[in-house]
XYZ file of C-alpha atoms in Angstrom:
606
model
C 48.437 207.166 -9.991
C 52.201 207.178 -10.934
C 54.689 204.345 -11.053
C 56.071 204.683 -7.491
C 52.635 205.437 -6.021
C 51.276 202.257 -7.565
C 54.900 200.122 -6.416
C 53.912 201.723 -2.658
C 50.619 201.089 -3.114
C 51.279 197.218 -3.778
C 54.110 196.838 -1.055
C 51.627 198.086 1.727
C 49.237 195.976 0.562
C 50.917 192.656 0.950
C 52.263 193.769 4.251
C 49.184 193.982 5.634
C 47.939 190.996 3.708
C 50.462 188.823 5.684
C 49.515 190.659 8.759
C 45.917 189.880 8.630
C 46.356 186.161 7.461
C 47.557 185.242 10.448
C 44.086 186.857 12.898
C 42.021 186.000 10.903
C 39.827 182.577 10.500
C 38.641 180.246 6.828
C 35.817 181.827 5.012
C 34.549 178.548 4.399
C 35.410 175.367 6.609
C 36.021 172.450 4.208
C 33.460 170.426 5.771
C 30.805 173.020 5.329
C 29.872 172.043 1.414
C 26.889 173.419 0.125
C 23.760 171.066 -0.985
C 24.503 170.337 -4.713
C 21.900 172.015 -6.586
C 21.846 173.291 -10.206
C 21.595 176.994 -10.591
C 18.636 178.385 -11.859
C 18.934 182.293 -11.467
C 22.245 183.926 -10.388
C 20.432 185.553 -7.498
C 22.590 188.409 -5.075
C 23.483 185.693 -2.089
C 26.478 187.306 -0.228
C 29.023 184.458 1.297
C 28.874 183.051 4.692
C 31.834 184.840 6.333
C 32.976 185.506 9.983
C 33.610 189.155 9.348
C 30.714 190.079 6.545
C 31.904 193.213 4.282
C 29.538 196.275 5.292
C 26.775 197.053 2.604
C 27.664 200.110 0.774
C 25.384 203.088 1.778
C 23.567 204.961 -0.895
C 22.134 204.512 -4.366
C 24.777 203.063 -6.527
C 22.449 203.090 -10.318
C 23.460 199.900 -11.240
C 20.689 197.482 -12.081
C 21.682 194.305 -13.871
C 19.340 191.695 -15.280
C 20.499 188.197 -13.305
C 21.385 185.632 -15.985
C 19.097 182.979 -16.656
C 20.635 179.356 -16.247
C 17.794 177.934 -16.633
C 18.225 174.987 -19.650
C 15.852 173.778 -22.138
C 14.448 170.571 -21.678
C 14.855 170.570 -17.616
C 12.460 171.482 -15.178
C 14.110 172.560 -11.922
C 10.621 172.318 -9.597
C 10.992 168.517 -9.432
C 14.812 167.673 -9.319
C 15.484 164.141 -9.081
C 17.801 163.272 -5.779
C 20.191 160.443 -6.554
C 22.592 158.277 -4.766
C 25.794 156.588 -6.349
C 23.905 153.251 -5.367
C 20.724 154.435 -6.583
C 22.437 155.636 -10.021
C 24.252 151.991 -10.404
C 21.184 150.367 -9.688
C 19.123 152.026 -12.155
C 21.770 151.052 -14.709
C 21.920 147.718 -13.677
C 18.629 147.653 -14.001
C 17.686 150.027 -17.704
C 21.185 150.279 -19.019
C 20.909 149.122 -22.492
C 24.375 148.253 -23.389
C 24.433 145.946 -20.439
C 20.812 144.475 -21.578
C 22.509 144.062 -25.516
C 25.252 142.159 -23.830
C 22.757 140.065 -20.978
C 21.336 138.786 -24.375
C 24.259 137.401 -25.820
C 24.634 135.214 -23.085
C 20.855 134.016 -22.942
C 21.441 133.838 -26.954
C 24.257 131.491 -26.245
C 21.920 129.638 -23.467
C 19.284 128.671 -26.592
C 22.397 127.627 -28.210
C 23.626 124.942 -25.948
C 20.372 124.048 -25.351
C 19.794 123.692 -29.587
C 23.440 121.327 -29.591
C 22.172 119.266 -26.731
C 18.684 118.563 -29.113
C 20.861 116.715 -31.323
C 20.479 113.845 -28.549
C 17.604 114.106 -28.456
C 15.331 110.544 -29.267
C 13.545 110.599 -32.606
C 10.347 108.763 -33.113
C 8.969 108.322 -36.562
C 5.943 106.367 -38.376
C 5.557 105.439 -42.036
C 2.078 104.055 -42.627
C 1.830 102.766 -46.631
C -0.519 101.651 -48.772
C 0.596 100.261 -52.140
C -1.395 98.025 -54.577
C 0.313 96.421 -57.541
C -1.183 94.877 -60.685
C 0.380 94.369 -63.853
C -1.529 92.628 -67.117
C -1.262 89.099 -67.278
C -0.284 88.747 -63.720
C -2.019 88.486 -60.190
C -2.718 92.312 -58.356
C -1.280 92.328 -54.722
C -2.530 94.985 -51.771
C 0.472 96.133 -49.570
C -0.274 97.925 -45.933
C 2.861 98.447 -44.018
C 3.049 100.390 -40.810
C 6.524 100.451 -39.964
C 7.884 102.846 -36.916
C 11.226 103.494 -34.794
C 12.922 105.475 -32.060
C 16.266 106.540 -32.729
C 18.292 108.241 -30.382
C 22.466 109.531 -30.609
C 24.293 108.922 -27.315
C 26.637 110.702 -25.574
C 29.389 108.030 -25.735
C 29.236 108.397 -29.996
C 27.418 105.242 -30.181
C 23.601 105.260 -31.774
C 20.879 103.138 -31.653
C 17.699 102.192 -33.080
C 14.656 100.474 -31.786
C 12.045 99.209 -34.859
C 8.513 97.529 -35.122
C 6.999 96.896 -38.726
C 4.300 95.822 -39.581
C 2.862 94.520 -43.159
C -0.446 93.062 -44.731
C -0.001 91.700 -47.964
C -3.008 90.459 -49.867
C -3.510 88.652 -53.839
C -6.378 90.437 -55.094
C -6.793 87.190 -57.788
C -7.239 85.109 -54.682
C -9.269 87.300 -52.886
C -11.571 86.936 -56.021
C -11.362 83.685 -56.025
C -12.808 82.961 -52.291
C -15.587 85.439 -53.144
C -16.815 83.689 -56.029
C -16.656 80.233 -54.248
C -13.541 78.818 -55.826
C -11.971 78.898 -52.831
C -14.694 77.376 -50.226
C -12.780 78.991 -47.078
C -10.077 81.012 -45.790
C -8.284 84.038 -46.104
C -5.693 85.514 -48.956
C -3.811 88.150 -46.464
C -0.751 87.388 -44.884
C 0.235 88.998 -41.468
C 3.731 89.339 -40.654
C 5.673 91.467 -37.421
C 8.934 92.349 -36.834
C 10.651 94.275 -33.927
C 14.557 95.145 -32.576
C 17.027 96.803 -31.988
C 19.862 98.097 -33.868
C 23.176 99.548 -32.894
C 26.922 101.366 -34.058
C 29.485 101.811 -31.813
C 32.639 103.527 -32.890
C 35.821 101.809 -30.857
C 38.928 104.249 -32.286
C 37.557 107.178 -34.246
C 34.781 109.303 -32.815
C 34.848 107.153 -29.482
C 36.276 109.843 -26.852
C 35.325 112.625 -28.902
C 33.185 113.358 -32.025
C 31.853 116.372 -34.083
C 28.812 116.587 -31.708
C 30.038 116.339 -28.236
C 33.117 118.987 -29.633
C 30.825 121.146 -30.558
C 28.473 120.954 -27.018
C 31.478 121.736 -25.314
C 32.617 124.148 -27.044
C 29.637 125.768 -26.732
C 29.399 125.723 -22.633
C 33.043 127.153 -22.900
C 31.482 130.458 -25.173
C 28.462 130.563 -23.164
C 31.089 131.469 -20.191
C 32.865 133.471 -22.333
C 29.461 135.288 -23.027
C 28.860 135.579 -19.558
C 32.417 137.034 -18.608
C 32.046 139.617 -21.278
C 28.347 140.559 -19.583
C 30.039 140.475 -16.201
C 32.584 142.936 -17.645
C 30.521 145.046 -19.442
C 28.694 145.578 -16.382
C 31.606 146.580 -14.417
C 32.679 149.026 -16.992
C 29.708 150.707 -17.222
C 29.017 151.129 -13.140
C 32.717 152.087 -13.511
C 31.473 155.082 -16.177
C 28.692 155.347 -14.290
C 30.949 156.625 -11.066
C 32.718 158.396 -13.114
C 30.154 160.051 -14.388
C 28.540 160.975 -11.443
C 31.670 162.560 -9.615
C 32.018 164.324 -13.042
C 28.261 166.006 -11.805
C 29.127 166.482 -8.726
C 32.235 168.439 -9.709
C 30.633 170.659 -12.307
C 27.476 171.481 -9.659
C 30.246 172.676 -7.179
C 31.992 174.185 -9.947
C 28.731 176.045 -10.913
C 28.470 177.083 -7.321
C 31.881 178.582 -7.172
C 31.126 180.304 -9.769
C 28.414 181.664 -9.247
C 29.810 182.945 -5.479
C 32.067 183.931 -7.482
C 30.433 186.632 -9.601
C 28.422 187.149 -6.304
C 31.273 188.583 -5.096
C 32.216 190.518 -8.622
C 28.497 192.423 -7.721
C 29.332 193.230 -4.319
C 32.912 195.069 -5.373
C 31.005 196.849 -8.456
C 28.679 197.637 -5.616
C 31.730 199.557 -3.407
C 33.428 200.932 -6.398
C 30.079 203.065 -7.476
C 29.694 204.099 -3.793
C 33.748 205.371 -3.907
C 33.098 206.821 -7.544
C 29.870 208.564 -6.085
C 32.087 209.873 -3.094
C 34.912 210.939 -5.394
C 37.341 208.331 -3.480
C 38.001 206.566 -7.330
C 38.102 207.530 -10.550
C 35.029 206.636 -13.022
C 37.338 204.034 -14.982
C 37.546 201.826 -12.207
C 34.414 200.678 -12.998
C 34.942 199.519 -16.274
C 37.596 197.205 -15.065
C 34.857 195.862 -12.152
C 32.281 195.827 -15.351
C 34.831 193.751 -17.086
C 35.544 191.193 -14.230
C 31.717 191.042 -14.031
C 31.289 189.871 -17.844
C 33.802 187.204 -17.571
C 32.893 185.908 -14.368
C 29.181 185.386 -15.995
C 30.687 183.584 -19.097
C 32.298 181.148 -16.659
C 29.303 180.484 -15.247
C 27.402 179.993 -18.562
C 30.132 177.695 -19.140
C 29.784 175.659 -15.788
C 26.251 175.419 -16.397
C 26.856 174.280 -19.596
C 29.152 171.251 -18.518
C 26.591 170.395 -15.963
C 23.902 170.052 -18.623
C 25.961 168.034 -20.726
C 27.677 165.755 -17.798
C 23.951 165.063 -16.486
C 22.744 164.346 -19.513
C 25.760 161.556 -20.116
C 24.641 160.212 -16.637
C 20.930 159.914 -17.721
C 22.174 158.016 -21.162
C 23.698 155.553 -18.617
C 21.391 154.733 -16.220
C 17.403 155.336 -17.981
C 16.317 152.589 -20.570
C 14.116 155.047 -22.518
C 15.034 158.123 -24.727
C 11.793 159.746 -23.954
C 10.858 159.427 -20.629
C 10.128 161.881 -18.144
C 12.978 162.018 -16.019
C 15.343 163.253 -18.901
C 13.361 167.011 -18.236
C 13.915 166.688 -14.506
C 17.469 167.678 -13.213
C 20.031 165.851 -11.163
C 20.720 166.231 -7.598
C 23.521 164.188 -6.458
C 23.162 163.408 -2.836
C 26.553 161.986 -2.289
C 29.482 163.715 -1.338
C 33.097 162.394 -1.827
C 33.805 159.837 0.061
C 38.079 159.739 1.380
C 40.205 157.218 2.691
C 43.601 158.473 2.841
C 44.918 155.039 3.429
C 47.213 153.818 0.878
C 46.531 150.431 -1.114
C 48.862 147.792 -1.014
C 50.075 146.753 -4.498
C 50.395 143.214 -4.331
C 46.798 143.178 -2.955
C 45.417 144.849 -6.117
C 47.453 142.227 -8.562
C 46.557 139.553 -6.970
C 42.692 140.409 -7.104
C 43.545 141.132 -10.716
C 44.633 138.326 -11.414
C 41.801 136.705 -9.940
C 39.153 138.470 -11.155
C 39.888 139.520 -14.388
C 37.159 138.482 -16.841
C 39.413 139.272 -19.615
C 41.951 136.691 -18.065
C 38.873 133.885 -17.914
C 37.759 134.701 -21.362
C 41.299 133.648 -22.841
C 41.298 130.670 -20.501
C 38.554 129.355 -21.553
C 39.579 130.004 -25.215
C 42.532 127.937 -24.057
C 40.088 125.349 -23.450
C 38.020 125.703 -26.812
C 41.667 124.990 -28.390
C 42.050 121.689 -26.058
C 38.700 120.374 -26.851
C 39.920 121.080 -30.796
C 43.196 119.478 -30.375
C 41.576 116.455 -28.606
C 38.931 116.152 -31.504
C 41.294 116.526 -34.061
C 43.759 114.155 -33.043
C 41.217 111.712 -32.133
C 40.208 112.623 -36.407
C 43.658 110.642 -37.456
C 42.679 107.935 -36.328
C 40.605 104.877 -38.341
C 37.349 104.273 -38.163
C 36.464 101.151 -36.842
C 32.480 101.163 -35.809
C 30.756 97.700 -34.791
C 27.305 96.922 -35.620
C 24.893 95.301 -34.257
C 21.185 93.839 -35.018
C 18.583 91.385 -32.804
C 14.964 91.185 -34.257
C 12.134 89.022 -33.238
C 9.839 88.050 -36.244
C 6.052 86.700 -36.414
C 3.849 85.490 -39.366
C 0.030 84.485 -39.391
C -2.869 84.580 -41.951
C -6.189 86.226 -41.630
C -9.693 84.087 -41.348
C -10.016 80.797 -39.195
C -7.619 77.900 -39.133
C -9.738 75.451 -41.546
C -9.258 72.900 -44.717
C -8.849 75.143 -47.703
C -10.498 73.816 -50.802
C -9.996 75.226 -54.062
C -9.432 73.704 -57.806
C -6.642 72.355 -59.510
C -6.451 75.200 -61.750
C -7.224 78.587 -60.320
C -4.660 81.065 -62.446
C -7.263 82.680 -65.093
C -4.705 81.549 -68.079
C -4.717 78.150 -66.539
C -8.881 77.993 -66.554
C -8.783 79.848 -70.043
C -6.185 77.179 -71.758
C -8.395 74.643 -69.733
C -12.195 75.524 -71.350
C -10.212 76.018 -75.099
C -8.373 72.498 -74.582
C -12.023 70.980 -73.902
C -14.284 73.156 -76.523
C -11.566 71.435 -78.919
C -12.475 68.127 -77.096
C -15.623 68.662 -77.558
C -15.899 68.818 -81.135
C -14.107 64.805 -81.494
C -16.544 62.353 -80.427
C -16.031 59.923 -78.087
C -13.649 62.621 -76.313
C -14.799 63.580 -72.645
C -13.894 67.329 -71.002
C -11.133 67.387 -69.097
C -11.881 68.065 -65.397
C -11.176 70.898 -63.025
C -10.632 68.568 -59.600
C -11.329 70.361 -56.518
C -8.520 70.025 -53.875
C -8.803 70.404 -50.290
C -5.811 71.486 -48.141
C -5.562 70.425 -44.877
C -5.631 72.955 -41.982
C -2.573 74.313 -40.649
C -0.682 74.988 -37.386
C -3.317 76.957 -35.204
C -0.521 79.206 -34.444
C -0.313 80.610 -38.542
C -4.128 81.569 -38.090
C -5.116 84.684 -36.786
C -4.522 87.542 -38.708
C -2.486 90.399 -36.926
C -2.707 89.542 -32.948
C -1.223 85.929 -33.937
C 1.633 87.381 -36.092
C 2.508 89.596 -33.096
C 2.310 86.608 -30.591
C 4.159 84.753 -32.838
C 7.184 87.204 -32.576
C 7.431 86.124 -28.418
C 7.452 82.096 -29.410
C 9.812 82.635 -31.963
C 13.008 80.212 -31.748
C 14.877 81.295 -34.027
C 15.589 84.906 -33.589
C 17.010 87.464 -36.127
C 20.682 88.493 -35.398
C 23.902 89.907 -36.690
C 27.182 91.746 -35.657
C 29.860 92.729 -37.644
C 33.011 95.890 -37.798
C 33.118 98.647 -40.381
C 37.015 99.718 -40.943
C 37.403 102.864 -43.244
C 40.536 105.502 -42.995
C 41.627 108.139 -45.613
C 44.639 107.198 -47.260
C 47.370 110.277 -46.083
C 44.473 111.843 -44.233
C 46.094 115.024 -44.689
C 42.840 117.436 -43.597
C 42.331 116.089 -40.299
C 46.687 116.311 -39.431
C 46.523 119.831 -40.646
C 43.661 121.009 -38.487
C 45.566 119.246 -35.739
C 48.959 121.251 -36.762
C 46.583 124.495 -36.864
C 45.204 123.980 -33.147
C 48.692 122.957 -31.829
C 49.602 126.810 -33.550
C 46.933 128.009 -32.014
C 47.602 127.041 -28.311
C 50.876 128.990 -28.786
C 49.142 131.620 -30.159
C 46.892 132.041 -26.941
C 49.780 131.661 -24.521
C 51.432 134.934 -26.059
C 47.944 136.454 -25.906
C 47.216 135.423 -22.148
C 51.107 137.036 -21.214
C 50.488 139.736 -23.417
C 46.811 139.998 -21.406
C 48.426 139.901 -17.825
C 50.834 142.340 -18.742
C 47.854 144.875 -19.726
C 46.503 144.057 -16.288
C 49.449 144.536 -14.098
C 49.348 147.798 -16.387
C 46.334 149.062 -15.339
C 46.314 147.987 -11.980
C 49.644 149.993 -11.271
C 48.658 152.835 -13.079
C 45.365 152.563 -11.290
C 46.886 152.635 -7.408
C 49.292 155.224 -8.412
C 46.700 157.798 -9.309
C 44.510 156.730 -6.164
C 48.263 157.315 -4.437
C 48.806 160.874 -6.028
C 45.159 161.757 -6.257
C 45.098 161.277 -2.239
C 48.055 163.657 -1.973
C 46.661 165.796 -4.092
C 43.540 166.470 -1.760
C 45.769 167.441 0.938
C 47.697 170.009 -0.955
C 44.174 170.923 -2.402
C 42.509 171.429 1.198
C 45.524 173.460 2.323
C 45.805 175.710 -1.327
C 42.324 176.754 -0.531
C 42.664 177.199 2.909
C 45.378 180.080 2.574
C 43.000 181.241 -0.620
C 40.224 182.405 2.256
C 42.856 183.666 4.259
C 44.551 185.943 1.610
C 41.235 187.141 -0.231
C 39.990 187.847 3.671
C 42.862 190.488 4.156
C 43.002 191.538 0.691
C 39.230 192.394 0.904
C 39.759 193.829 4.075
C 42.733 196.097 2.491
C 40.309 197.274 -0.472
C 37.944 198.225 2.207
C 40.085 200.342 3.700
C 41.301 202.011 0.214
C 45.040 200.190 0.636
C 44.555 197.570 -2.294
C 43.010 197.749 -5.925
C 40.285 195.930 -7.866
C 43.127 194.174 -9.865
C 44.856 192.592 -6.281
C 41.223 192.020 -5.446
C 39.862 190.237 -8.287
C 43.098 187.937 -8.438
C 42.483 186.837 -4.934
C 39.137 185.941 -5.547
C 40.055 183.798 -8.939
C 42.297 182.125 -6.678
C 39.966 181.344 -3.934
C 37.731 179.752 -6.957
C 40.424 178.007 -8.838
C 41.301 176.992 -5.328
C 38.130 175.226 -4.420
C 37.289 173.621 -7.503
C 41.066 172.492 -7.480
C 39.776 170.924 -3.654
C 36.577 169.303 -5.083
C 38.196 168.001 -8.411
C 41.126 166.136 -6.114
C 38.456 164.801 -3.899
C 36.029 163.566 -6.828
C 39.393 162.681 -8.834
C 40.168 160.125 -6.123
C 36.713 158.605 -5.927
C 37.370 157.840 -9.896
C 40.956 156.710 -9.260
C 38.963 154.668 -6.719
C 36.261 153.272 -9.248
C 39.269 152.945 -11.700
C 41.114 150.622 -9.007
C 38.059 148.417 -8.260
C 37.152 148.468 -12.072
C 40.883 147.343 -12.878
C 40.898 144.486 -10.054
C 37.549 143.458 -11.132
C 36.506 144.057 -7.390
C 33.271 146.339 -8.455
C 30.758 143.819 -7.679
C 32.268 143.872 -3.972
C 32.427 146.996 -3.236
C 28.984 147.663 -4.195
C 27.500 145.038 -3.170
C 26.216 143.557 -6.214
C 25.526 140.015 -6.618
C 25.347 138.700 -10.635
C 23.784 135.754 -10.918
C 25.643 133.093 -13.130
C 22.980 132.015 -15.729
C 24.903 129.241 -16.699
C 23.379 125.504 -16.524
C 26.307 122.742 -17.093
C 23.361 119.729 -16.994
């Protein structure tokens, strides 16, 4: 064909293209989407059109294999069919970032819970047994018991609550009433003693102290933990959105494609019949055969994406890396969802502003600094603690309240210089031993006898209790350490102020950017939905001009790449505006709301 046959040629045929767009009606009404499924076969499936192109008559000899989408790994006899709800609830539910960061904040639960043992009472018990003898001198048997409860209170103060207990026996006397030089009684001594002691600070450590700075400050990270799970979990149903418009795009996309080269078939289809009738020339083939091997390496491509994009969306939302849905593919059951009314942008800043977790986690870092500020002023101070003691105190002796009657001389040195004094005696006449006189002591108060039941009933009768109070005053001299960390935490606050402006700013960012591209991304489907409905009409009349032998393969094969890139222009505005949309909620922290997801706070401020 010359130059001015081919100029002719192309002028008649866009003549009758605008004649024929304006009889005839969409190829494809936009509500009409087909079921997202993944393609397993490219399989010869003419499109649904009002005026269907005639099949050509005759054997046209081409036989081509169809390609084979099927992927490794993925079964397509048991698809799994999922909902956007059902896709964020099975990450809510398996995701395991969101599970790392549900830990931290049950991590920071045991911590709290470990800073509120240190006020915990303390109960302890020291039982002892403890004999002493040394040569030349009398051997004494010690059994104490002695026990306490201490407990730190919240108001910095501590007390302590005693009871001891003590036996204390001679061992010399005890051998003396067993050999009869002591004709009654008992060597062991009872005594009891029980009370109460107790340190209040009254300037340093009295409104604040190491303990209770630290218990707070650990509530205010255990919300901190819990705004970074509650934002973590937005951001991933926000990727998980994402994701899933992402899969519905590329299954449409694979679709397209795949009518696409459908289409490619049919026209090699009428070219062979026109070669075979000597209406074309045998190279027009090789151009259709050309058209034909591109169009399949798109759809290898598509099919491709969708592998990959599904697989992202399994990552997301199954707990295990092995289990059996990762070889069954994804069905998306949702289609995009439009609401071409605009959103108000003082609405969305003021829910960000709100909602923010990243906004609360710098607050209440604003409010770890005031607790250190407090506490480290409250460290310049002097220490002034008073103290405080009461006791009650009983004492009795074992065996019965009776006369005690033992000799003058008991000590074994005192009966040893006592028989050498008299075997000297005894060698002068006329000189008599000197006697060992028995003595008898008279009973005492029947309250002393009793052993350990009178010493404790002696501690209720006592008169005379056991008392003191008194003030313990001690400062560093300069106390430089605790006016620098004060200097430090008044930096600090400043510090976080720029951070929390610097923080809103990032929001009002994001929260702009994000109702701008839900603006243009809802203008965009508009323009998208009437693109593609002018894309049926032309590739309608061009189709009908190639039929009729007044339009090439070349004008054909351009309208049908524009029909494609015209539909998956429609589908990637609509799912681009349901993730602007997930964006939006996901920058005004709204996610929870609009899904209809209720996170329970974990945190316990007992």
């Amino acid at each position: 064909m010359t130059r001015s046959k081919e100029l002719k040629t192309l002028f008649l045929t866009t003549v009758a293209g605008c004649l024929l767009m304006t009889a005839s009606t969409p190829a494809q009404e936009n509500g009409a989407d087909p079921k997202l499924e993944p393609v397993a076969a490219v399989k010869s499936v003419p499109e649904k059109r009002d005026d269907p192109v005639p099949a050509p008559t005759g054997e046209t000899g081409t036989t081509r294999a169809a390609l084979d989408l099927r992927r490794p790994g993925v079964q397509q006899a048991d698809p799994l069919s999922l909902s956007l709800q059902e896709a964020i609830r099975m990450a809510l539910e398996s995701n395991n970032t969101i599970a790392i960061v549900r830990d931290d904040v049950r991590i920071n639960e045991q911590r709290v819970r470990g800073i509120r043992g240190f006020y915990d009472p303390v109960f302890s018990a020291t039982p002892t047994y403890n004999r002493n003898s040394t040569t030349g001198s009398t051997a004494t048997n010690d059994f104490t018991v002695n026990s306490s409860l201490t407990q730190q209170l919240m108001t910095g103060a501590n007390y302590s609550l005693f009871f001891n207990n003590s036996r204390t026996e001679s061992a010399f006397s005890q051998a003396q009433v067993s050999s009869g030089a002591i004709t009654t009684g008992s060597s062991a001594i009872y005594s009891s003693n029980y009370g109460i002691r107790l340190t209040q600070p009254l300037l340093r450590n009295l409104s604040i102290d190491g303990n209770r700075r630290n218990l707070k400050i650990a509530r205010r990270q255990l919300q901190q933990s819990d705004a970074d799970f509650r934002r973590q979990t937005i951001d991933t149903i926000a990727l998980v959105q994402r994701t899933y418009w992402d899969l519905v795009f590329a299954l449409r996309d694979q679709q397209n494609r795949q009518a696409n080269l459908e289409l490619t078939r049919e026209n090699l289809r009428l070219v062979e019949a026109r070669i075979a009738a000597g209406a074309a020339a045998p190279l027009a083939k090789a151009e259709v055969e050309t058209e034909l091997a591109n169009r399949e390496g798109d759809l290898l491509l598509a099919t491709q994406q969708v592998s990959n994009i599904e697989n992202n969306l399994k990552a997301l939302i199954l707990r295990e890396a092995t289990g059996p849905e990762w070889s069954r593919s994804v069905v998306p059951t949702d289609r995009p969802a439009i609401d071409l009314a605009p959103v108000a942008m003082e609405d969305a800043v003021k829910d960000a502003m709100a909602n923010r977790y990243e906004l609360q986690r710098l607050k209440l870092a604003q409010d770890i600094n005031e607790i250190d500020r407090k506490y480290f002023k409250n460290q310049t101070r002097p220490q002034i603690d008073l103290n405080g003691a009461f006791s009650l105190s009983g004492f009795a002796r074992g065996g019965p309240n009776d006369p005690v009657t033992t000799n003058f001389f008991t000590s074994l040195q005192d009966v040893a210089l006592l028989n050498a004094i008299n075997s000297t005696r005894a060698s002068i006449p006329g000189l008599d031993p000197i006697p060992n006189p028995q003595i008898t002591f008279p009973a005492g108060p029947s309250f002393l006898s009793g052993g350990f039941n009178r010493s404790l009933a002696n501690t209720f009768r006592s008169d005379a209790p056991n008392y003191s109070i008194g003030v313990t005053i001690s400062f560093p001299i300069g106390n430089r350490t605790a006016k620098a960390n004060l200097a430090t935490s008044e930096i600090e606050r400043e510090q976080l102020n720029a951070r929390l402006r610097s923080q809103e700013q990032t929001v009002i960012v994001e929260v702009r950017n994000a109702v701008q591209a839900l603006d243009i991304a809802r203008q965009r489907i508009l323009i998208a939905r009437r693109a593609r409905e002018n894309a049926e009409i032309q590739l309608e009349g061009e189709r009908r001009l190639f039929e009729a032998g007044r339009s090439t393969t070349f004008l054909l094969f351009q309208r049908e790449n524009a029909l494609t890139n015209a539909r998956n222009s429609e589908i990637r505005a609509e799912t681009d505006y349901n993730k602007a949309l997930a964006d939006l909620q996901k920058a005004t922290s709204t996610t929870f709301a609009a899904n209809n997801i209720d996170v329970v706070s974990p945190i316990d401020d007992k």
